Amino acid sequence: MMYKHSKILTLFSVVVCSTGMYAQTTPKENTIRIIEAKDIPLDTTVKVLKNTKNNIVQVAPNGTIEHPNFIVKKDDKYNLEDHPQSAKYDSLWLKELSDSASLFDEMYEEVSTLEVDENFLASVDTETLKLRLEKLNQKTPFNVEYNPSLESVIQSFLKRKRGLMERMLTLSQFYFPMFEQELASYNIPLELKYLAIVESALNPRARSRVGATGLWQFMYPTGKMYDLDVSSYVDDRSDPIKATKAACAYLLKLHDIYDDWDLALAAYNSGPGNVNKAIRRSGGHTNYWNIRNNLPRETAGYVPAFLATMYLFEYADEHGLKPKNAERPYFQTDTIHVKRLITFQQISELVNVSIEELEVLNPSYKLNIIPFIDTEDYTLRLPIDAIGRFVANEEAIYAHVEEELKIQEKALPQLVETKNQIRYKVRSGDFLGKIAERYGVRVSDIKRWNNLRSNNLKIGQRLTIHSKKPVSVASKSTKSNANTSTKRAIAASTKIHNVKSGDSLWTISKKYPGISVDNLKKWNGISGNNLKLGTKLVLCDCQP
């Protein structure tokens, strides 16, 4: 609600003097205070929100309203006086964090295309390297044994990726204390903190070409296995603490299977199935270096990159790798559960924390909006001193936010549940506008969900889409790619299949000539591979 100064003064008895001054008396006092015209500010507009427990307004001599239970906006700024102003991140440090997005592409490319060249020019003496690796091997459960392939990767990192490693040393000061606490709570090796460097270059919003997301690069199905929620507002895979807990649980399960941390890392990257096939193809070997040539190319470079990173972090001083100092580690922040929908813009204005810093501390909120749902617990992470200002003014803040949302011209995006999330494969003739229209979304939405920097698409590219139409309806709208010969191959009496025990999409597709697993998924709006007994599957692209 907006008040003019003259309206605020109606709370008092006001007498206009013939001298052109205002004489003010209060109900409790019989005294008169003279306010000269020059004392009244020219810009007299302030924004006030009352705490429901108080109706008292105090007017200070300088024309501002003072009361701890009010939020006051003057000169386009909010000023909550209960606590000292939050010390801002050093601007260079914030830049280090926000610029980490570009480092992910560099690390992803390095690991996925890693070439082992044993004809390297050494930047560290081989005998010295052997001694250091032996010392490292003695204090870690990983097999850090010297071999020419590992030396090649270390030498390559030292020559071509020094800048990347120094940036990782800088960013690690922010995340590593939190990683170590979670790893220790699961009783798994603390060295696994280096895995997040190889996975994401410590970028919590990193997204791979196949859709893996966050510091620990969870695919959507694996994330759901560990209760990482994904909606149009939130992606828990980008939440540093939630994703780290999930990664610890997943790594522990993989180690329980293989009883070997090297194989657990390989399975984390490519899936247990690929590791098991590599073991079979190698004749039953279970040492990573013996099965490495039978693993997918990206995984073949994955464990060496992890071990090389571990070595360079442990011997950074010896190689002259110099990080910048972090201004604030992760644990100099705290969280509060939100009780109303609130935007980063509102938080920034109210507690004097920049939007850039809010994005760094709260990377799981995709639209810079923290939603409120009765059955969910969404938290806001702030610098510790800013938390104090938020808590001390919590009721007034939520009242203020509610008033602002009522008068907003543009409605906030509605929450789209994950059941309408699909993975779309780009086909010949597709463009963003066409795909957006098909699924009832905007081009900007598709670009944001998939971290697209341009409108260019490649045939075969996978896109994540949170459809605003029911998935089954949206899927049926893709009839242009249905195989017309398939329709002719299906008799009218076999257009429906009742799922029985032992059925899978693959076995069902084999029962009906001309039908593929992709056909079944598309015609029935199925996103995964699981089937429920008794489900009726349509066996044609049966458009009305």
XYZ file of C-alpha atoms in Angstrom:
544
model
C 0.000 0.000 0.000
C 1.344 3.438 -0.913
C 0.988 6.449 1.433
C 1.745 10.137 0.963
C 3.388 11.921 3.834
C 0.291 14.020 4.329
C -1.784 10.868 4.831
C 0.658 9.431 7.324
C 0.454 12.620 9.359
C -3.300 12.149 9.796
C -2.385 9.724 12.557
C -1.444 12.820 14.528
C -3.246 16.117 15.297
C -1.966 18.631 12.738
C -2.404 22.401 13.012
C -1.503 24.730 10.135
C 0.167 27.861 11.440
C -0.112 31.208 9.762
C 3.652 31.206 9.364
C 3.429 28.379 6.822
C 4.738 25.812 9.273
C 3.100 22.653 10.567
C 2.445 22.259 14.276
C 2.245 18.606 15.381
C 0.813 17.235 18.623
C 0.635 13.588 19.641
C -2.309 11.989 21.418
C -0.184 11.174 24.480
C 1.565 14.512 24.735
C 0.349 18.050 25.131
C 3.431 19.458 23.465
C 3.700 21.044 20.054
C 6.680 20.392 17.749
C 7.164 22.874 14.916
C 8.067 21.319 11.533
C 9.284 23.820 9.009
C 8.533 23.355 5.315
C 12.218 22.880 4.520
C 12.217 19.816 6.804
C 9.670 17.993 4.638
C 11.425 15.913 1.934
C 10.482 16.651 -1.665
C 10.195 12.910 -2.447
C 7.655 11.953 0.183
C 6.654 8.554 -1.215
C 7.482 5.602 1.000
C 6.246 2.017 0.958
C 4.973 0.620 4.264
C 3.766 -2.832 5.181
C 2.318 -3.338 8.658
C 3.035 -6.277 10.864
C -0.323 -7.747 11.831
C 0.552 -7.385 15.504
C 1.212 -3.641 15.395
C -0.527 -0.523 14.134
C 2.050 1.995 15.316
C 3.821 4.196 12.813
C 6.749 6.335 13.902
C 7.800 9.359 11.865
C 11.430 10.267 12.404
C 12.667 13.867 12.202
C 14.217 13.120 8.804
C 10.830 12.141 7.371
C 11.335 8.364 7.335
C 9.120 5.859 9.093
C 10.898 3.878 11.762
C 9.640 0.666 13.263
C 11.238 -2.808 13.221
C 7.968 -4.441 12.208
C 7.584 -2.378 9.034
C 9.323 -2.704 5.704
C 10.105 0.753 4.418
C 11.056 1.653 0.877
C 12.693 5.037 0.468
C 14.685 6.248 -2.507
C 13.937 2.884 -4.204
C 15.779 0.928 -1.503
C 14.649 -1.281 1.357
C 16.574 -0.979 4.578
C 16.055 -3.517 7.354
C 17.795 -2.007 10.346
C 17.773 -4.932 12.773
C 21.121 -6.361 11.690
C 24.332 -5.027 10.118
C 24.557 -4.923 6.346
C 25.718 -8.194 4.840
C 29.335 -8.208 3.698
C 29.202 -8.743 -0.030
C 31.226 -11.306 -1.856
C 34.341 -9.942 -3.344
C 33.320 -9.142 -6.929
C 36.170 -11.173 -8.393
C 35.191 -14.185 -6.294
C 31.575 -14.003 -7.462
C 32.866 -13.836 -11.017
C 34.914 -16.990 -10.422
C 31.786 -18.835 -9.343
C 29.484 -17.538 -12.056
C 32.083 -18.111 -14.786
C 32.377 -21.795 -13.885
C 29.737 -22.590 -16.530
C 32.327 -22.220 -19.292
C 34.732 -24.548 -17.478
C 32.266 -27.440 -17.626
C 32.377 -27.537 -21.433
C 36.172 -27.587 -21.327
C 36.345 -30.399 -18.778
C 33.579 -32.411 -20.482
C 35.399 -32.217 -23.808
C 38.716 -33.141 -22.200
C 37.379 -36.258 -20.479
C 35.139 -37.497 -23.305
C 37.862 -37.174 -25.974
C 40.915 -37.963 -23.827
C 43.734 -39.312 -25.959
C 46.613 -41.180 -24.323
C 49.881 -40.153 -25.955
C 52.818 -41.956 -24.436
C 55.272 -39.929 -26.550
C 54.837 -36.911 -24.297
C 57.380 -34.275 -23.397
C 57.645 -34.587 -19.644
C 57.087 -31.543 -17.458
C 57.782 -33.646 -14.371
C 60.493 -36.298 -14.061
C 59.081 -39.827 -14.425
C 60.950 -41.182 -11.397
C 59.695 -38.301 -9.257
C 56.164 -38.947 -10.494
C 56.455 -42.644 -9.597
C 57.509 -41.808 -6.038
C 54.654 -39.332 -5.590
C 52.068 -41.744 -6.977
C 53.339 -44.448 -4.644
C 52.904 -42.134 -1.634
C 49.431 -41.230 -2.861
C 48.576 -44.901 -3.326
C 49.509 -45.652 0.290
C 46.975 -43.216 1.728
C 43.998 -43.767 -0.587
C 41.787 -46.811 -1.373
C 42.071 -46.058 -5.103
C 44.620 -47.871 -7.260
C 46.996 -44.984 -7.907
C 49.702 -47.079 -9.513
C 52.113 -45.712 -12.056
C 51.557 -46.629 -15.667
C 52.469 -44.746 -18.870
C 48.820 -43.999 -19.656
C 48.248 -42.230 -16.328
C 51.513 -40.334 -16.697
C 50.392 -39.185 -20.137
C 47.165 -37.746 -18.714
C 48.997 -35.973 -15.853
C 51.563 -34.491 -18.221
C 48.772 -33.398 -20.576
C 46.896 -31.642 -17.760
C 50.083 -29.890 -16.638
C 50.857 -28.614 -20.127
C 47.431 -27.844 -21.615
C 45.081 -27.450 -18.614
C 47.076 -25.511 -16.029
C 44.590 -22.639 -16.135
C 41.654 -25.025 -15.711
C 43.295 -26.736 -12.731
C 44.027 -23.411 -11.025
C 40.402 -22.356 -11.463
C 39.314 -25.698 -9.983
C 41.621 -25.143 -6.997
C 39.923 -21.786 -6.457
C 36.346 -23.075 -6.757
C 37.082 -26.111 -4.589
C 37.505 -23.856 -1.541
C 33.800 -23.089 -1.766
C 32.441 -26.654 -2.155
C 35.027 -29.078 -0.748
C 34.266 -28.517 2.982
C 30.639 -29.452 2.334
C 31.638 -32.443 0.151
C 33.985 -33.743 2.839
C 31.327 -33.545 5.548
C 28.817 -35.535 3.479
C 31.397 -38.101 2.320
C 32.544 -38.610 5.909
C 28.947 -39.115 7.078
C 28.608 -41.990 4.553
C 32.037 -43.356 5.562
C 33.362 -43.295 2.008
C 36.730 -41.942 0.796
C 37.086 -38.166 0.982
C 39.051 -38.302 -2.280
C 35.723 -38.745 -4.064
C 35.354 -34.965 -3.782
C 37.604 -34.800 -6.867
C 34.928 -36.649 -8.826
C 32.762 -33.508 -8.949
C 35.588 -31.712 -10.770
C 35.707 -34.356 -13.492
C 31.918 -34.557 -13.661
C 30.946 -30.878 -13.733
C 33.965 -28.614 -13.224
C 32.174 -27.628 -9.979
C 29.309 -25.990 -11.842
C 26.013 -26.859 -10.064
C 23.997 -25.917 -13.165
C 26.151 -27.912 -15.582
C 24.182 -29.925 -18.122
C 25.713 -32.507 -20.443
C 24.655 -33.230 -24.005
C 22.632 -36.222 -22.831
C 20.837 -34.335 -20.054
C 22.952 -35.207 -16.984
C 22.713 -32.234 -14.606
C 24.420 -30.687 -11.596
C 27.674 -31.001 -9.680
C 27.401 -34.789 -9.765
C 25.778 -35.083 -13.224
C 22.679 -37.122 -12.423
C 20.505 -38.333 -15.244
C 16.789 -37.818 -14.633
C 15.899 -41.479 -13.809
C 18.874 -41.936 -11.460
C 18.066 -38.664 -9.740
C 14.490 -39.807 -9.168
C 15.816 -43.028 -7.602
C 17.445 -40.855 -4.942
C 14.498 -38.479 -4.454
C 15.916 -35.575 -6.463
C 12.847 -33.632 -7.574
C 12.610 -31.997 -11.004
C 9.830 -29.574 -11.980
C 9.483 -26.371 -13.964
C 10.627 -24.391 -10.906
C 13.132 -26.715 -9.238
C 15.864 -29.157 -10.214
C 17.271 -30.831 -7.093
C 20.100 -32.275 -9.175
C 21.520 -28.736 -9.080
C 21.121 -28.432 -5.302
C 24.685 -28.883 -3.952
C 23.733 -30.578 -0.670
C 20.852 -32.750 -1.911
C 22.823 -33.885 -4.963
C 25.937 -34.588 -2.875
C 23.926 -36.790 -0.484
C 22.446 -38.643 -3.474
C 25.893 -39.089 -5.051
C 27.248 -40.517 -1.779
C 24.389 -43.028 -1.557
C 24.797 -44.046 -5.218
C 28.589 -44.430 -4.991
C 28.251 -46.499 -1.821
C 25.781 -48.823 -3.559
C 28.126 -49.238 -6.550
C 31.047 -50.041 -4.242
C 28.905 -52.645 -2.499
C 28.464 -54.306 -5.902
C 32.086 -54.245 -7.120
C 34.056 -53.941 -3.870
C 36.450 -51.745 -5.856
C 36.398 -47.950 -6.028
C 37.880 -47.743 -9.539
C 35.102 -49.934 -10.939
C 32.539 -48.035 -8.877
C 33.715 -44.803 -10.556
C 33.507 -46.385 -13.998
C 29.982 -47.630 -13.242
C 28.986 -44.179 -11.930
C 29.947 -42.701 -15.289
C 28.727 -45.283 -17.792
C 26.367 -47.500 -15.799
C 26.966 -50.952 -14.282
C 25.866 -52.645 -17.507
C 28.771 -51.251 -19.513
C 31.258 -52.165 -16.785
C 29.913 -55.713 -16.612
C 30.205 -56.093 -20.396
C 33.778 -54.774 -20.287
C 34.656 -57.353 -17.598
C 33.229 -60.147 -19.767
C 35.029 -58.942 -22.912
C 38.337 -58.746 -21.052
C 38.063 -62.404 -20.044
C 36.974 -61.740 -16.465
C 39.522 -59.141 -15.372
C 38.351 -56.810 -12.608
C 41.231 -54.312 -12.597
C 40.160 -51.062 -14.229
C 43.293 -50.754 -16.366
C 42.742 -54.275 -17.746
C 39.146 -53.585 -18.833
C 39.693 -49.956 -19.873
C 39.920 -50.673 -23.606
C 36.510 -52.373 -23.493
C 34.717 -49.431 -21.865
C 32.920 -46.638 -23.738
C 35.355 -43.979 -24.909
C 34.179 -41.361 -22.414
C 34.576 -43.754 -19.477
C 37.986 -44.835 -20.715
C 39.181 -41.287 -20.027
C 37.123 -40.847 -16.883
C 39.098 -42.665 -14.190
C 42.497 -41.458 -15.508
C 41.159 -37.890 -15.425
C 39.975 -38.449 -11.830
C 43.360 -39.834 -10.726
C 45.247 -37.065 -12.549
C 43.062 -34.453 -10.839
C 43.686 -36.056 -7.451
C 47.443 -36.011 -8.077
C 47.495 -32.361 -9.188
C 45.458 -31.244 -6.175
C 47.685 -33.158 -3.783
C 50.880 -31.815 -5.385
C 49.656 -28.392 -6.497
C 52.457 -26.511 -4.689
C 55.144 -28.698 -6.240
C 53.816 -27.820 -9.705
C 53.349 -24.115 -9.005
C 49.542 -24.198 -9.293
C 48.293 -21.060 -7.534
C 44.591 -20.659 -6.683
C 42.895 -17.438 -5.630
C 41.621 -17.239 -2.073
C 37.894 -17.782 -1.523
C 36.170 -14.923 0.261
C 33.479 -17.156 1.743
C 33.338 -20.962 1.974
C 30.032 -22.773 1.628
C 29.546 -23.103 5.371
C 29.514 -19.356 5.958
C 25.949 -19.553 4.679
C 22.725 -20.871 6.204
C 19.247 -21.850 5.077
C 15.686 -20.994 5.995
C 12.489 -22.803 4.932
C 10.327 -20.528 2.815
C 6.665 -20.146 3.781
C 5.417 -18.296 0.705
C 6.314 -18.156 -2.961
C 9.065 -15.541 -3.299
C 11.305 -14.336 -6.135
C 15.051 -13.673 -6.157
C 14.281 -10.080 -7.153
C 12.226 -9.560 -3.984
C 14.806 -11.259 -1.771
C 17.593 -9.177 -3.283
C 15.764 -5.912 -2.638
C 14.725 -6.815 0.897
C 17.910 -8.267 2.411
C 20.473 -6.513 0.223
C 22.006 -9.619 -1.393
C 22.636 -9.422 -5.133
C 20.678 -11.627 -7.529
C 23.994 -12.965 -8.815
C 24.903 -14.156 -5.327
C 21.447 -15.668 -4.812
C 21.866 -17.642 -8.041
C 25.240 -18.950 -6.854
C 23.873 -19.984 -3.452
C 20.531 -21.362 -4.748
C 21.293 -22.984 -8.135
C 18.421 -25.485 -8.004
C 15.770 -22.801 -8.655
C 15.517 -22.674 -12.428
C 13.414 -19.517 -12.809
C 14.864 -17.487 -9.908
C 11.631 -18.209 -8.049
C 11.284 -20.261 -4.862
C 7.870 -21.963 -4.981
C 5.695 -22.891 -2.032
C 3.933 -26.261 -1.917
C 2.399 -27.657 1.279
C 3.946 -31.093 0.829
C 7.453 -29.869 -0.051
C 10.235 -28.179 1.903
C 11.959 -25.515 -0.186
C 14.833 -23.623 1.378
C 16.567 -20.333 0.747
C 20.342 -20.190 1.292
C 21.774 -16.823 2.316
C 24.952 -15.448 3.878
C 24.706 -15.918 7.645
C 24.205 -12.240 8.476
C 21.530 -11.855 5.787
C 19.674 -14.789 7.350
C 19.370 -12.690 10.508
C 17.724 -9.834 8.635
C 15.314 -12.217 6.919
C 14.257 -14.032 10.109
C 13.835 -10.826 12.132
C 11.442 -9.430 9.502
C 9.885 -12.691 8.295
C 6.202 -11.850 8.809
C 6.529 -8.435 7.241
C 8.544 -9.854 4.324
C 5.856 -12.399 3.447
C 3.115 -9.779 3.763
C 5.098 -7.526 1.446
C 5.647 -10.312 -1.083
C 1.963 -11.209 -1.087
C 0.974 -7.596 -1.755
C 3.491 -7.309 -4.590
C 2.327 -10.501 -6.262
C -1.277 -9.283 -6.192
C -0.440 -6.179 -8.222
C 1.969 -7.815 -10.677
C 0.817 -7.442 -14.250
C 2.504 -10.648 -15.401
C 1.526 -13.914 -13.759
C 4.304 -16.170 -12.531
C 4.803 -19.472 -14.382
C 2.631 -22.286 -13.106
C 4.300 -25.369 -11.690
C 4.528 -28.168 -14.253
C 4.756 -31.600 -12.683
C 7.500 -33.999 -13.780
C 4.929 -36.499 -15.060
C 4.652 -34.228 -18.118
C 8.406 -34.141 -18.676
C 9.502 -35.837 -21.873
C 12.754 -36.415 -23.744
C 12.295 -35.356 -27.357
C 14.602 -36.473 -30.171
C 15.111 -33.829 -32.848
C 14.093 -34.984 -36.311
C 14.680 -33.684 -39.804
C 12.638 -30.523 -40.389
C 12.304 -29.690 -36.707
C 12.939 -26.202 -35.349
C 12.354 -24.728 -31.903
C 9.146 -22.904 -32.826
C 7.590 -26.057 -34.234
C 8.516 -28.148 -31.177
C 7.330 -25.434 -28.787
C 3.931 -25.241 -30.500
C 3.550 -29.017 -30.433
C 3.984 -29.203 -26.660
C 2.300 -25.933 -25.704
C 5.430 -24.209 -24.403
C 7.587 -21.238 -25.412
C 10.842 -21.310 -27.353
C 12.528 -19.520 -24.448
C 11.357 -22.326 -22.131
C 12.977 -25.011 -24.275
C 16.211 -23.028 -24.478
C 16.291 -22.540 -20.702
C 15.502 -26.190 -19.890
C 18.284 -27.386 -22.203
C 20.882 -24.608 -21.725
C 20.724 -23.760 -25.442
C 22.697 -20.680 -26.411
C 21.205 -20.427 -29.917
C 18.193 -21.632 -31.927
C 20.261 -24.183 -33.854
C 19.342 -27.861 -33.496
C 21.013 -31.060 -34.652
C 19.175 -34.112 -35.923
C 19.227 -36.716 -33.161
C 19.729 -34.141 -30.392
C 17.755 -34.877 -27.211
C 15.671 -32.128 -25.609
C 14.024 -32.075 -22.190
C 10.520 -30.578 -22.432
C 8.044 -29.938 -19.624
C 4.912 -30.263 -21.730
C 1.889 -28.153 -20.797
C -0.262 -30.696 -22.603
C -0.746 -34.207 -21.196
C 2.171 -36.295 -22.427
C -0.089 -38.821 -24.119
C -1.836 -36.045 -26.069
C 1.427 -34.361 -27.004
C 2.907 -37.668 -28.086
C -0.030 -38.456 -30.352
C 0.477 -35.140 -32.099
C 3.740 -36.456 -33.572
C 1.917 -38.622 -36.092
C 3.945 -37.207 -38.966
C 6.704 -39.707 -38.210
C 4.479 -42.738 -37.740
C 5.186 -45.529 -40.143
C 2.092 -45.923 -42.316
C 3.116 -49.446 -43.254
C 2.915 -50.322 -39.548
C -0.767 -49.402 -39.506
C -1.468 -51.719 -42.429
C 0.414 -54.556 -40.687
C -1.810 -54.483 -37.604
C -5.178 -56.169 -37.734
C -8.135 -54.406 -36.164
C -8.478 -57.168 -33.571
C -4.917 -56.624 -32.260
C -4.924 -52.871 -31.692
C -4.820 -53.277 -27.894
C -2.354 -55.330 -25.833
C -2.999 -56.118 -22.152
C 0.295 -56.155 -20.235
C 0.901 -59.538 -18.577
C 3.509 -60.816 -16.150
C 6.900 -61.019 -17.862
C 5.997 -58.490 -20.542
C 8.409 -55.715 -21.469
C 8.313 -53.140 -24.232
C 10.895 -55.166 -26.140
C 9.030 -58.496 -25.892
C 5.746 -56.826 -26.848
C 7.328 -55.158 -29.903
C 8.561 -58.568 -31.065
C 5.036 -60.006 -30.912
C 3.711 -57.496 -33.429
C 5.591 -57.187 -36.764
C 6.436 -53.633 -37.769
C 6.172 -52.177 -34.264
C 9.232 -50.893 -32.413
C 9.798 -50.007 -28.763
C 9.847 -46.328 -29.789
C 6.435 -46.780 -31.464
C 4.974 -48.208 -28.272
C 6.389 -45.397 -26.167
C 5.209 -42.694 -28.531
C 1.704 -44.073 -29.097
C 1.124 -44.660 -25.372
C 2.852 -41.657 -23.858
C 5.456 -43.785 -22.041
C 8.668 -42.032 -20.988
C 10.469 -44.889 -19.192
C 10.643 -48.666 -19.638
C 8.494 -49.824 -16.724
C 5.074 -51.363 -17.356
C 2.265 -52.126 -14.914
C 0.295 -55.341 -15.057
C -3.069 -54.859 -16.727
C -2.056 -51.731 -18.635
C -3.731 -51.511 -22.042
C -1.260 -50.544 -24.751
C -2.441 -49.084 -28.064
C -0.726 -50.823 -30.977
C -1.154 -48.152 -33.599
C -0.967 -44.396 -34.011
C -4.721 -44.254 -33.577
C -5.571 -40.626 -34.171
C -9.260 -39.708 -33.841
